[in-house]
mmCIF file of C-alpha atoms in Angstrom:
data_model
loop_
_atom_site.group_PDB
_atom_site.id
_atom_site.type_symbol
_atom_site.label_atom_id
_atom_site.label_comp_id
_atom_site.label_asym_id
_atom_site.label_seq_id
_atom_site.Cartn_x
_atom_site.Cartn_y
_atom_site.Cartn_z
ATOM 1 C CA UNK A 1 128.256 -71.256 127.698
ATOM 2 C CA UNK A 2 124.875 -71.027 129.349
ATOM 3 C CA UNK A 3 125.233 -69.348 132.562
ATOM 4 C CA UNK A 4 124.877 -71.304 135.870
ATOM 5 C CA UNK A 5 121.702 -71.289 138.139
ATOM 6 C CA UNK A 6 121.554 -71.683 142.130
ATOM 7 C CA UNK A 7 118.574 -71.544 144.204
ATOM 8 C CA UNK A 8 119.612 -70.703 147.667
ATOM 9 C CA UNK A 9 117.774 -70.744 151.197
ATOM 10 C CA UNK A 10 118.411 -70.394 154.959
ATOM 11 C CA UNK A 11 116.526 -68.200 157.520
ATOM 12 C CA UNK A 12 114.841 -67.781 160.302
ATOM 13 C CA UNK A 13 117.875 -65.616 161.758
ATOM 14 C CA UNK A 14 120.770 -63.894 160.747
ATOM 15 C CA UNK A 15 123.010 -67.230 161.864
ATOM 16 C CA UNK A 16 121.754 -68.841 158.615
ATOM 17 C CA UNK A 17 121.305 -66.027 156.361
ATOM 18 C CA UNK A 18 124.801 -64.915 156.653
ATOM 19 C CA UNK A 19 126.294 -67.824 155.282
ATOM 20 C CA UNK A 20 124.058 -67.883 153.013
ATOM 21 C CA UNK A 21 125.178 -64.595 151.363
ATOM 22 C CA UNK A 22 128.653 -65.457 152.108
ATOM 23 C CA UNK A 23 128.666 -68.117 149.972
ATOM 24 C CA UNK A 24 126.517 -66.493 146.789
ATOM 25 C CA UNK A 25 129.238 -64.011 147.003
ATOM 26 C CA UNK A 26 132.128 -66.689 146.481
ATOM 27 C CA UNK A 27 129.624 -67.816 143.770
ATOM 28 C CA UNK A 28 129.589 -64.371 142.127
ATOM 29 C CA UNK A 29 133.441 -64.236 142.481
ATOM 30 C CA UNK A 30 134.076 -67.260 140.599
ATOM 31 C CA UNK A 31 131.177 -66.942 138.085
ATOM 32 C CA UNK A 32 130.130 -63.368 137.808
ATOM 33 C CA UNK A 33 126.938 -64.525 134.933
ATOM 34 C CA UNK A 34 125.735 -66.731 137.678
ATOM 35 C CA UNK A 35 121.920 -66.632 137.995
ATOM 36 C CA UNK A 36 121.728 -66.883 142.162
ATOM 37 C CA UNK A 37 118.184 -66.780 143.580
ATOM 38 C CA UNK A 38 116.907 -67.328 147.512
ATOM 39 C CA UNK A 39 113.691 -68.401 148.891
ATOM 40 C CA UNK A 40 112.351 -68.052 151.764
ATOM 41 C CA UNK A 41 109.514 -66.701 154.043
ATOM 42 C CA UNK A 42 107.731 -63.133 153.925
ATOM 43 C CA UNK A 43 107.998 -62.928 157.947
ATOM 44 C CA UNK A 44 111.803 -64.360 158.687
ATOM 45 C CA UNK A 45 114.971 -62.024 158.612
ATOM 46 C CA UNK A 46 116.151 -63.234 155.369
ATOM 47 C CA UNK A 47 113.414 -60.933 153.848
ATOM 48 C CA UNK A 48 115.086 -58.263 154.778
ATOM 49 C CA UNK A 49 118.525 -58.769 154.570
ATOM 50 C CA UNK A 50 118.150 -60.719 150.793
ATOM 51 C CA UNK A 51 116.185 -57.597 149.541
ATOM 52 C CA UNK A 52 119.116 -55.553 151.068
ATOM 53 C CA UNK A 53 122.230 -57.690 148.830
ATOM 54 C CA UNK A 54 119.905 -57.523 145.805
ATOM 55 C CA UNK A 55 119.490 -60.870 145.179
ATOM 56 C CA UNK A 56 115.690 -62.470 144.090
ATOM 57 C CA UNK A 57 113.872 -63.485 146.669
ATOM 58 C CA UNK A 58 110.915 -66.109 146.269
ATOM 59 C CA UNK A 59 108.565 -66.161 149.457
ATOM 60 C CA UNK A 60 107.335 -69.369 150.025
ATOM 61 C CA UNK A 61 105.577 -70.945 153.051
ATOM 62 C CA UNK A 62 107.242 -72.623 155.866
ATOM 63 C CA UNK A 63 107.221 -72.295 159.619
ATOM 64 C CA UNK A 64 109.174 -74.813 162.598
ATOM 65 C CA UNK A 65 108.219 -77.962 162.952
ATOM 66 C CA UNK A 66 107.470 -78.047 167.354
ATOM 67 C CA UNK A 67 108.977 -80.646 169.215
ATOM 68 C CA UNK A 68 105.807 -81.927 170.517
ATOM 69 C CA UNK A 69 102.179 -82.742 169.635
ATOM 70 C CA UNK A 70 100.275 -79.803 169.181
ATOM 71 C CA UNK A 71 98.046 -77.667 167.109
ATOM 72 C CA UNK A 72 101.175 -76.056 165.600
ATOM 73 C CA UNK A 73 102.741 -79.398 164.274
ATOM 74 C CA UNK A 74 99.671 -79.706 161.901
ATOM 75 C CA UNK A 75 100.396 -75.877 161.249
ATOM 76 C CA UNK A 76 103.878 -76.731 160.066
ATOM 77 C CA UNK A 77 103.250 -79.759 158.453
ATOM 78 C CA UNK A 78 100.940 -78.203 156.260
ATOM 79 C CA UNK A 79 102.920 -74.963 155.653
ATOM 80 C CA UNK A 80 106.024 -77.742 155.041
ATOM 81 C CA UNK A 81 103.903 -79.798 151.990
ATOM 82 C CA UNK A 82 102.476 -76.361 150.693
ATOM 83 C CA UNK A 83 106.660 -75.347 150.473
ATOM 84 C CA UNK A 84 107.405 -77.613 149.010
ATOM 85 C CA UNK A 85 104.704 -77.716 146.028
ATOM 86 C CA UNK A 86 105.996 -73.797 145.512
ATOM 87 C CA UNK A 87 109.653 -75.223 145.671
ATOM 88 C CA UNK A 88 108.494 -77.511 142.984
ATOM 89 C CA UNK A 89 107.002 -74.954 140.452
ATOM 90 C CA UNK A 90 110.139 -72.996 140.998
ATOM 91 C CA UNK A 91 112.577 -75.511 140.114
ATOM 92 C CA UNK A 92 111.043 -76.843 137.274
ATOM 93 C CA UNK A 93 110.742 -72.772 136.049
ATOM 94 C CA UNK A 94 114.311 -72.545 137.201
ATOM 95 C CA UNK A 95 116.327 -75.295 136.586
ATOM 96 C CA UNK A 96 119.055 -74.828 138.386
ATOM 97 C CA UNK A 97 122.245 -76.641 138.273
ATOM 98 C CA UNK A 98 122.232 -77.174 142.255
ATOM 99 C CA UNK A 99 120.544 -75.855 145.025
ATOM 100 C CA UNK A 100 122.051 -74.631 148.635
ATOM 101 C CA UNK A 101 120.969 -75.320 152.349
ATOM 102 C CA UNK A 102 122.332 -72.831 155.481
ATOM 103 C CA UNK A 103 119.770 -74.018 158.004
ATOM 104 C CA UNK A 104 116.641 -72.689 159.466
ATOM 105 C CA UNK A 105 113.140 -74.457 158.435
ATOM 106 C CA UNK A 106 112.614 -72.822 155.204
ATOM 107 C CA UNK A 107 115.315 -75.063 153.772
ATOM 108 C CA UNK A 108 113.310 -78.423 154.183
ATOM 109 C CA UNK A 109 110.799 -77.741 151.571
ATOM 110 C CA UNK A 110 113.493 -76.494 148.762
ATOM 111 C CA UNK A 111 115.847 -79.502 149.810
ATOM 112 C CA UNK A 112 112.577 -81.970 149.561
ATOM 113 C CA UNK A 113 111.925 -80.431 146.008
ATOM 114 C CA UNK A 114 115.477 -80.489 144.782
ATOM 115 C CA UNK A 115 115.676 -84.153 145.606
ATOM 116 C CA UNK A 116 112.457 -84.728 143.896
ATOM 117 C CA UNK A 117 113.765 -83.170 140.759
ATOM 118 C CA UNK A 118 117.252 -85.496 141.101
ATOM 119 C CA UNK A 119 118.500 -81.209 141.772
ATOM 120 C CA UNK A 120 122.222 -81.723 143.571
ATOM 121 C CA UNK A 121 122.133 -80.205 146.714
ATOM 122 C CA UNK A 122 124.822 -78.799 149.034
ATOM 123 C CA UNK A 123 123.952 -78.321 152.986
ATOM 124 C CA UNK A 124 125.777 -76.018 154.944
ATOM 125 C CA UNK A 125 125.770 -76.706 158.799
ATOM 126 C CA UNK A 126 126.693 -73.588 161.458
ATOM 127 C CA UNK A 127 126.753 -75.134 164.529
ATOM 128 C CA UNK A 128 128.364 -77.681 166.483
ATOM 129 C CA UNK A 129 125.074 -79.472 167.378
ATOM 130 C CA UNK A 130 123.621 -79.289 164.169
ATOM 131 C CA UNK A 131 119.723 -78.421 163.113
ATOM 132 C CA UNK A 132 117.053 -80.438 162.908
ATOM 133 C CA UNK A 133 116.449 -79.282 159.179
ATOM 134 C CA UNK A 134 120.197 -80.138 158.121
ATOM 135 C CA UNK A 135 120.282 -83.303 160.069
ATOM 136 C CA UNK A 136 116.940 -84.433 158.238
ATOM 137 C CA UNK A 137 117.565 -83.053 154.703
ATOM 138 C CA UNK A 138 121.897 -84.830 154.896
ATOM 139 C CA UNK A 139 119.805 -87.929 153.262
ATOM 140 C CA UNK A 140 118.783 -86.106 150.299
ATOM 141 C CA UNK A 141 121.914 -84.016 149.615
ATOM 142 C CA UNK A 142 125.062 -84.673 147.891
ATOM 143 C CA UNK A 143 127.662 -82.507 150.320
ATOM 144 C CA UNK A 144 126.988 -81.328 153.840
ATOM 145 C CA UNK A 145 129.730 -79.173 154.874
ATOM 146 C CA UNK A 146 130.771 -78.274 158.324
ATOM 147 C CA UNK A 147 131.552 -75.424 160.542
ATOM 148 C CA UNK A 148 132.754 -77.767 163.645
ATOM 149 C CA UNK A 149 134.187 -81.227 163.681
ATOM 150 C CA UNK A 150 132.086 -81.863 166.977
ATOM 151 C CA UNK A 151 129.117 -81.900 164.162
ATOM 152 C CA UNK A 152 130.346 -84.921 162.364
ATOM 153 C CA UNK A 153 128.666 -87.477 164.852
ATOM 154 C CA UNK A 154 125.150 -86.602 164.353
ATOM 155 C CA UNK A 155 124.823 -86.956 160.506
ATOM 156 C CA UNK A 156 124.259 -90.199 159.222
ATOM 157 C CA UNK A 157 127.038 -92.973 158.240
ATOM 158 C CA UNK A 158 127.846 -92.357 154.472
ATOM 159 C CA UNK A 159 127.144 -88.628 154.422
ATOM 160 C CA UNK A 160 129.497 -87.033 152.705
ATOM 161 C CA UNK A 161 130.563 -84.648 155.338
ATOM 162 C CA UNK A 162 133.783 -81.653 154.384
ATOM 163 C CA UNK A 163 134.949 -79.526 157.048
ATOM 164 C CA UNK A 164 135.824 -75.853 155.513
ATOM 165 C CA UNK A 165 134.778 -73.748 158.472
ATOM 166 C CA UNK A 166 131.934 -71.189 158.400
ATOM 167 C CA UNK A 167 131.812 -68.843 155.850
ATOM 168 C CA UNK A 168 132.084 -65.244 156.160
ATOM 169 C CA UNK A 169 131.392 -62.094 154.335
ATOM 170 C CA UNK A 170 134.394 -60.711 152.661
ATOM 171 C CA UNK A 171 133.453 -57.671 154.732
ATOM 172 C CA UNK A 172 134.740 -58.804 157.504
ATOM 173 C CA UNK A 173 138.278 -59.273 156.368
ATOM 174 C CA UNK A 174 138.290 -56.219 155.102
ATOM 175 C CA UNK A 175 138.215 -53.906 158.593
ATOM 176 C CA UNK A 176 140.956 -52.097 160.602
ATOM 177 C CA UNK A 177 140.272 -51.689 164.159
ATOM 178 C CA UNK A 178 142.264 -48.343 164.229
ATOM 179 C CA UNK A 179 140.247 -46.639 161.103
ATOM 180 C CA UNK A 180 137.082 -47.813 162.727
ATOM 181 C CA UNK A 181 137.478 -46.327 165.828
ATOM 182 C CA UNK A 182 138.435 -43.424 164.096
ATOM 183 C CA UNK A 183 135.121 -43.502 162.085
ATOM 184 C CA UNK A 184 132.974 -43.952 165.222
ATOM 185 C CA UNK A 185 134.583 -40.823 166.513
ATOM 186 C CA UNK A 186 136.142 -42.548 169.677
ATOM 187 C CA UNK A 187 138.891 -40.811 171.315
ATOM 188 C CA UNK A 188 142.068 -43.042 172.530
ATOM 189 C CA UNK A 189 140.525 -42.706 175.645
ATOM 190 C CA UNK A 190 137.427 -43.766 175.090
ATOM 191 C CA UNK A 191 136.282 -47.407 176.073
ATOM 192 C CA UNK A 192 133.852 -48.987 173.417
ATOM 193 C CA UNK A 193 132.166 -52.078 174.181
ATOM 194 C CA UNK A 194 129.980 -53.723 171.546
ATOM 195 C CA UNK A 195 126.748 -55.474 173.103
ATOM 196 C CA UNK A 196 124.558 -57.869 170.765
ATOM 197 C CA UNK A 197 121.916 -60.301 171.417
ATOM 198 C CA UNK A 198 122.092 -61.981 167.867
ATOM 199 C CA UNK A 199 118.796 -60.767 165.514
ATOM 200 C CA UNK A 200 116.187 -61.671 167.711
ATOM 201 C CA UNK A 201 117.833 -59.764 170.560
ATOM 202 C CA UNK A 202 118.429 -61.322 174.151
ATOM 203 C CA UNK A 203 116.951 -60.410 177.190
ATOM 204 C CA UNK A 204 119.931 -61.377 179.499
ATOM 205 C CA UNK A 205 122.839 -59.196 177.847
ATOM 206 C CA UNK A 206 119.935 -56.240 177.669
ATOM 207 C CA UNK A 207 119.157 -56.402 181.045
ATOM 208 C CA UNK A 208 122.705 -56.425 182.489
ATOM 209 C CA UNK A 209 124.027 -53.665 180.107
ATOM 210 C CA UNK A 210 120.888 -51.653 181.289
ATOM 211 C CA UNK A 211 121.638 -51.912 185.075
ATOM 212 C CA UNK A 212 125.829 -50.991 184.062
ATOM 213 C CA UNK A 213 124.227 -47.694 184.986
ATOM 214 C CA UNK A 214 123.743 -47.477 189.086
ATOM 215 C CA UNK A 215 127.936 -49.674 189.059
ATOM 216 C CA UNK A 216 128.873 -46.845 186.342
ATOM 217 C CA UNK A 217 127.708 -44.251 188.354
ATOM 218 C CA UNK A 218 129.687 -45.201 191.439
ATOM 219 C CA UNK A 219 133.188 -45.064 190.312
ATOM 220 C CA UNK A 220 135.854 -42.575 191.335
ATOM 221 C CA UNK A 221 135.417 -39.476 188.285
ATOM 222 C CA UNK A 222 139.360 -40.087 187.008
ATOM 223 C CA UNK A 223 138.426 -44.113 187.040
ATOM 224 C CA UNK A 224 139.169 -45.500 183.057
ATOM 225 C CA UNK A 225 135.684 -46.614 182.752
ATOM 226 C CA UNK A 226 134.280 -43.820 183.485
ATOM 227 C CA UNK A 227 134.840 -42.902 179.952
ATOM 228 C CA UNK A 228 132.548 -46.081 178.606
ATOM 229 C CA UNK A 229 130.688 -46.178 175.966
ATOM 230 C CA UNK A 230 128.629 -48.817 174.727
ATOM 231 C CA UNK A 231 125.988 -49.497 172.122
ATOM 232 C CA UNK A 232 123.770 -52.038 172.594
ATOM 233 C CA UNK A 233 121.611 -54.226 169.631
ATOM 234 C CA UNK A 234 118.768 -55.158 171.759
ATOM 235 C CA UNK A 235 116.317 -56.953 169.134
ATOM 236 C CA UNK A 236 113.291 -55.516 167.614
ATOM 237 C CA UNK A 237 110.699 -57.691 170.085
ATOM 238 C CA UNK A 238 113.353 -55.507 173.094
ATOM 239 C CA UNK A 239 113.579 -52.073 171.500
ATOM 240 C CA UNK A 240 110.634 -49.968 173.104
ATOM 241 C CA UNK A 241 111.439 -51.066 176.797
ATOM 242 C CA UNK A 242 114.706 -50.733 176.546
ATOM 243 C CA UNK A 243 114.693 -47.698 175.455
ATOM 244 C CA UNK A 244 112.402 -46.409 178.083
ATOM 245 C CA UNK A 245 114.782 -47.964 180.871
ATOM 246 C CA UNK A 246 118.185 -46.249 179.116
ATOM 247 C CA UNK A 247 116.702 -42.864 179.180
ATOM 248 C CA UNK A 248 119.056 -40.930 180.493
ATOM 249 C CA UNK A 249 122.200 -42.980 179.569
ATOM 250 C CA UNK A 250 124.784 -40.856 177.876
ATOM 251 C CA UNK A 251 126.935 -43.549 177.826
ATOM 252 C CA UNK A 252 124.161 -46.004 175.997
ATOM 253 C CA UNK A 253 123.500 -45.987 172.669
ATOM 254 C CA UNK A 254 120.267 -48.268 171.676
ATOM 255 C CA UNK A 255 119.510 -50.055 168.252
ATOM 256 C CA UNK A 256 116.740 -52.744 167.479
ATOM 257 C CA UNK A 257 118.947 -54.423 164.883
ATOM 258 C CA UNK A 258 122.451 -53.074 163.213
ATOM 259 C CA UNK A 259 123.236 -53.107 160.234
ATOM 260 C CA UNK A 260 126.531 -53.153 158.651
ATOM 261 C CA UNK A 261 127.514 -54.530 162.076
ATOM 262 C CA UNK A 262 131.239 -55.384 160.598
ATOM 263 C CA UNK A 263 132.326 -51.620 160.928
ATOM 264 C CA UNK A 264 131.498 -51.404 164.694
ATOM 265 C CA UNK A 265 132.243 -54.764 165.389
ATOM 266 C CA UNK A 266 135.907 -53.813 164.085
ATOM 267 C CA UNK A 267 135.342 -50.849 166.745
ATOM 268 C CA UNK A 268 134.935 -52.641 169.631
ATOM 269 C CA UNK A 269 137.409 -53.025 172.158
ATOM 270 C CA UNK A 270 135.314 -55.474 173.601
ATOM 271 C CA UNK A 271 131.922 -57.712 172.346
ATOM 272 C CA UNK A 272 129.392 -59.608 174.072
ATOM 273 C CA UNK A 273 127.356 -61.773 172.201
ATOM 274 C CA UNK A 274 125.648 -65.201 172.052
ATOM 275 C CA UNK A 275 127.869 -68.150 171.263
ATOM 276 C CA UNK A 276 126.140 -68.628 167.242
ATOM 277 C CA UNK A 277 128.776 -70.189 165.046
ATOM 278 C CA UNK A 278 128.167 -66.875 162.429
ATOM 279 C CA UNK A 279 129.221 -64.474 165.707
ATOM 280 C CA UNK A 280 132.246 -66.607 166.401
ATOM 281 C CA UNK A 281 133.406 -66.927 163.427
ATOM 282 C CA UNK A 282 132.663 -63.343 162.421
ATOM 283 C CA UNK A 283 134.670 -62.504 166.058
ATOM 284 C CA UNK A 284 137.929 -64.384 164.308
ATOM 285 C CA UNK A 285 137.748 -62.958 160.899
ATOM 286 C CA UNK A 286 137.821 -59.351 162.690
ATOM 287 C CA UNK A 287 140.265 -60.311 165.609
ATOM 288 C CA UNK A 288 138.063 -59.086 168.086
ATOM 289 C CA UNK A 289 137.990 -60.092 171.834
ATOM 290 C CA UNK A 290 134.653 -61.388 173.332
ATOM 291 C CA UNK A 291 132.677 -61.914 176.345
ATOM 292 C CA UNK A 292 130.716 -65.065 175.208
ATOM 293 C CA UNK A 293 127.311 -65.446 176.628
ATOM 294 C CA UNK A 294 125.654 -68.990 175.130
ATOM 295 C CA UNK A 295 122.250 -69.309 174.612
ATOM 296 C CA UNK A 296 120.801 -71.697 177.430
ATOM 297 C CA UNK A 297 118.353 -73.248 175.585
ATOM 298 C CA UNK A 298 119.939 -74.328 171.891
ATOM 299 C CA UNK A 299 120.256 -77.751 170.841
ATOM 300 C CA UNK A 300 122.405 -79.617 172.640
ATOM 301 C CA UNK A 301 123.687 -76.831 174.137
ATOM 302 C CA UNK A 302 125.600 -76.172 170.595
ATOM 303 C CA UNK A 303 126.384 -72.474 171.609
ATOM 304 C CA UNK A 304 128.700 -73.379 174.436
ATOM 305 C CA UNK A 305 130.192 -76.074 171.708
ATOM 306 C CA UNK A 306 130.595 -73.399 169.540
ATOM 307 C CA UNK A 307 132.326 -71.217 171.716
ATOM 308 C CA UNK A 308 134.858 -73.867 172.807
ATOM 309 C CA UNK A 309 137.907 -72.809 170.277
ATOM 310 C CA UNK A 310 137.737 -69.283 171.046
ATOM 311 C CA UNK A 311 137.742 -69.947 174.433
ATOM 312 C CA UNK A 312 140.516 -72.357 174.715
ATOM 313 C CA UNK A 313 142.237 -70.213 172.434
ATOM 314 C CA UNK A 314 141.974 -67.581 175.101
ATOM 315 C CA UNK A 315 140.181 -64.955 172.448
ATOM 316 C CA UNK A 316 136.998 -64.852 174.736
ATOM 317 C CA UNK A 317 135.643 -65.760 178.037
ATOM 318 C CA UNK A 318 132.655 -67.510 178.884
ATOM 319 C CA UNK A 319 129.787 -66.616 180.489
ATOM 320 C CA UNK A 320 126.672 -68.826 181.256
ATOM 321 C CA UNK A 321 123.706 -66.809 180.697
ATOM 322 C CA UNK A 322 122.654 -67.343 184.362
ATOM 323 C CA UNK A 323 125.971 -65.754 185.589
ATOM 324 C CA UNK A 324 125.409 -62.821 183.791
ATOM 325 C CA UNK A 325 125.164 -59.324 186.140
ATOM 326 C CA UNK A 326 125.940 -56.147 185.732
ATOM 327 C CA UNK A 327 128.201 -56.869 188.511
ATOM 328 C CA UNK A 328 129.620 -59.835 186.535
ATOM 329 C CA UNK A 329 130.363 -57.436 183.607
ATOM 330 C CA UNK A 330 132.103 -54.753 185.508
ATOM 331 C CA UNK A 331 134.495 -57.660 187.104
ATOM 332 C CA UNK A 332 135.218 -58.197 182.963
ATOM 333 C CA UNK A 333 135.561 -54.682 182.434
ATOM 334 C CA UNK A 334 138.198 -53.914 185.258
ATOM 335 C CA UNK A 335 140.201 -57.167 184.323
ATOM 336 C CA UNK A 336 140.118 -56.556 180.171
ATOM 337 C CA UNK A 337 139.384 -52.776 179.455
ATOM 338 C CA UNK A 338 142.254 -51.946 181.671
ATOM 339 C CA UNK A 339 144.493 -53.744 180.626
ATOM 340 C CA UNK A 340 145.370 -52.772 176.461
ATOM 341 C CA UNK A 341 148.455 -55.964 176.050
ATOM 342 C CA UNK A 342 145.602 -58.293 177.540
ATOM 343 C CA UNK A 343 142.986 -57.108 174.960
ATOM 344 C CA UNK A 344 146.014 -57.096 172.209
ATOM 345 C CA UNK A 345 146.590 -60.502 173.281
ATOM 346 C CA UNK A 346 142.573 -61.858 172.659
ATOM 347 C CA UNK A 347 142.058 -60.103 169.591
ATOM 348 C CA UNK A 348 145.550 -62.078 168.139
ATOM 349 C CA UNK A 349 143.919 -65.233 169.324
ATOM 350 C CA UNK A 350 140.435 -64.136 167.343
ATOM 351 C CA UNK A 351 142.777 -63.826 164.448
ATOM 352 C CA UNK A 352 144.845 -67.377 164.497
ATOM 353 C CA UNK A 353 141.140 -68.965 164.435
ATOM 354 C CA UNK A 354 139.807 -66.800 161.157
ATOM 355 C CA UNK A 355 138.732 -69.201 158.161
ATOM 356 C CA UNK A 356 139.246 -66.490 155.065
ATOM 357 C CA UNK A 357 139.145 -69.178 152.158
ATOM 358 C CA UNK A 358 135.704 -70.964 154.097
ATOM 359 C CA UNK A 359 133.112 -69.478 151.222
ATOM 360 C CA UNK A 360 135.656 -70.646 149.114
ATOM 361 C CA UNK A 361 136.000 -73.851 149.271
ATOM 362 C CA UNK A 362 132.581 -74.508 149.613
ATOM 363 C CA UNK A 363 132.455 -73.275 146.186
ATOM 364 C CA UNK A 364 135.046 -75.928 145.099
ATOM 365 C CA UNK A 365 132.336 -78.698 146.547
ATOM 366 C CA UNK A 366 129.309 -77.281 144.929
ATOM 367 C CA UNK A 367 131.682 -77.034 141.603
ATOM 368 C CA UNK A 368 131.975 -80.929 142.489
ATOM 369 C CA UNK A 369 128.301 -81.856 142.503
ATOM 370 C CA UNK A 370 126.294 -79.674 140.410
ATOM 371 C CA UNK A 371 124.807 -80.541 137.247
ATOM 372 C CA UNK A 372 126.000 -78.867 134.474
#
């Protein structure tokens, strides 16, 4: 039996290339021969991070489409049509038995092409306010699945729409919170807090971990959190001024952009992160409690939708961006680092919410649609 072949794309950031991989790795469980293949653009994440799981990667152009008229529109359009003529060449070199949306622009030319070609497609949607590149390619694609029920309204009547949850690396089920404390060389004592802006980085969370320092500084010597420490993902576009600023900060450890973020994510007594559906759902599969921080400006505010479950769970708090202090944090701090049956408590919340078989059964619904 010929072996099957799936053309894969979703970028832009890590929220979309995540699932992505997630689900060419239930592929590969399920059909090791598989021929998988991504495209997607020289300049996003999913570059990187494809090259890195050793998968093919096709560059192609694309760039996102503005939500007014301007200069860049024209910019995108054109990059969009000249996409999708490379999407075009590569499917008909290809052939592949389906192809596979997670989001981000450079999914609108390969999803245009597939259709073209009569290609089944399968769309993957993160968030609970979906994208403007899912919600325009549902039309052309034979399964859209779901991370959120909230989602459902915005797709079209007649789409077929699954819920299955967002799909996680197996990775992430696959940690121990005590081993990976003891491989980050924390001490029982020790208070680790986990600190991520998402791949881009974010300004707020930087800036309020950065002025922790003067509030650190000022508690009694035999206080708990005196023995902090945290390490902080800042984003590339961040690194060299924050860096500069945490001079000086033995209890701040700096990165651009982590990888293998599941072993110190495991770690973490504590996280604060944006409210992306691939950090919530990566905060359940590991059981980890959270200080949620939504994006202010996402699409119909779809982060604070996101966070939502784990919240009413009682697995995180919320934070509006605008709230956020250094102040703010330390209040968190006192109230959850202090207290180990509260933090026990969270993380079994995380837990209840985890989706293990997500990747999974998406694979059942592409089994459903592809050509063969």
């Amino acid at each position: 039996m010929t072996p099957s072949v799936y053309v894969i794309a979703g970028g832009g950031t890590s929220g979309h290339v995540n699932p992505a991989l997630a689900i060419a790795e239930a592929i590969r469980a399920n059909e090791p021969d598989a021929r998988i293949e991504f495209v997607g653009t020289r300049r996003g994440i999913e570059n990187r991070l494809i090259h890195q799981a050793g998968y093919p990667f096709h560059e192609i152009r694309a760039s996102g489409l503005p939500s007014r008229l301007s200069p860049a529109m024209f910019r995108a359009i054109r990059d969009y049509l000249a996409g999708r003529r490379q999407c075009l060449k590569l499917l008909k070199a290809l052939r592949p038995n389906a192809v596979i949306g997670t989001g981000g622009y450079v999914c609108s030319p390969l999803v245009a092409a597939a259709a073209r070609l009569n290609i089944p497609v399968l769309l993957h949607e993160q968030n609970a306010y979906p994208g403007r590149s899912n919600r325009m390619m549902a039309r052309r694609s034979q399964a859209v699945c779901l991370s959120f029920a909230d989602a459902i309204p915005y797709f079209p009547e007649k789409t077929p729409l699954y819920l299955t949850g967002n799909p996680v690396r197996s990775v992430f089920f696959e940690q121990s919170h005590e081993k990976a404390r003891v491989e980050a060389g924390l001490t029982p004592d020790d208070r680790f807090v986990l600190a991520l802006g998402g791949s881009l980085g974010a300004q707020s969370i930087n800036q309020a971990i950065l002025n922790l320092d003067t509030v650190i500084s000022s508690l009694p010597e035999q206080h708990p959190l005196r023995r902090l420490r945290v390490i902080l993902g800042c984003g590339a576009q961040h690194e060299t001024a924050v860096r500069q600023a945490a001079a000086g900060y033995d209890w701040l450890e700096v990165h651009a952009y982590i990888d293998q973020i599941q072993q110190l994510m495991a770690a973490a007594d504590l996280i604060i992160c944006r409210a992306g559906a691939g950090a919530c759902f990566e905060l359940a599969a590991l059981g980890r409690p959270a200080i949620l921080v939504p994006y202010p400006h996402a699409a119909g505010d779809h982060q604070t939708a996101n966070a939502a479950s784990l919240v009413h769970a009682g697995a995180a708090v919320l934070c509006r961006d605008q709230d956020l202090t250094a102040e703010r944090l330390m209040e968190y701090f006192n109230d959850l680092l202090t207290d180990p049956t509260k933090l026990k408590t969270m993380a079994e919340a995380a837990s209840s919410l985890a989706r293990p078989d997500a990747a999974a059964e998406i694979y059942q619904y592409l089994r459903q649609i592809r050509s063969d």
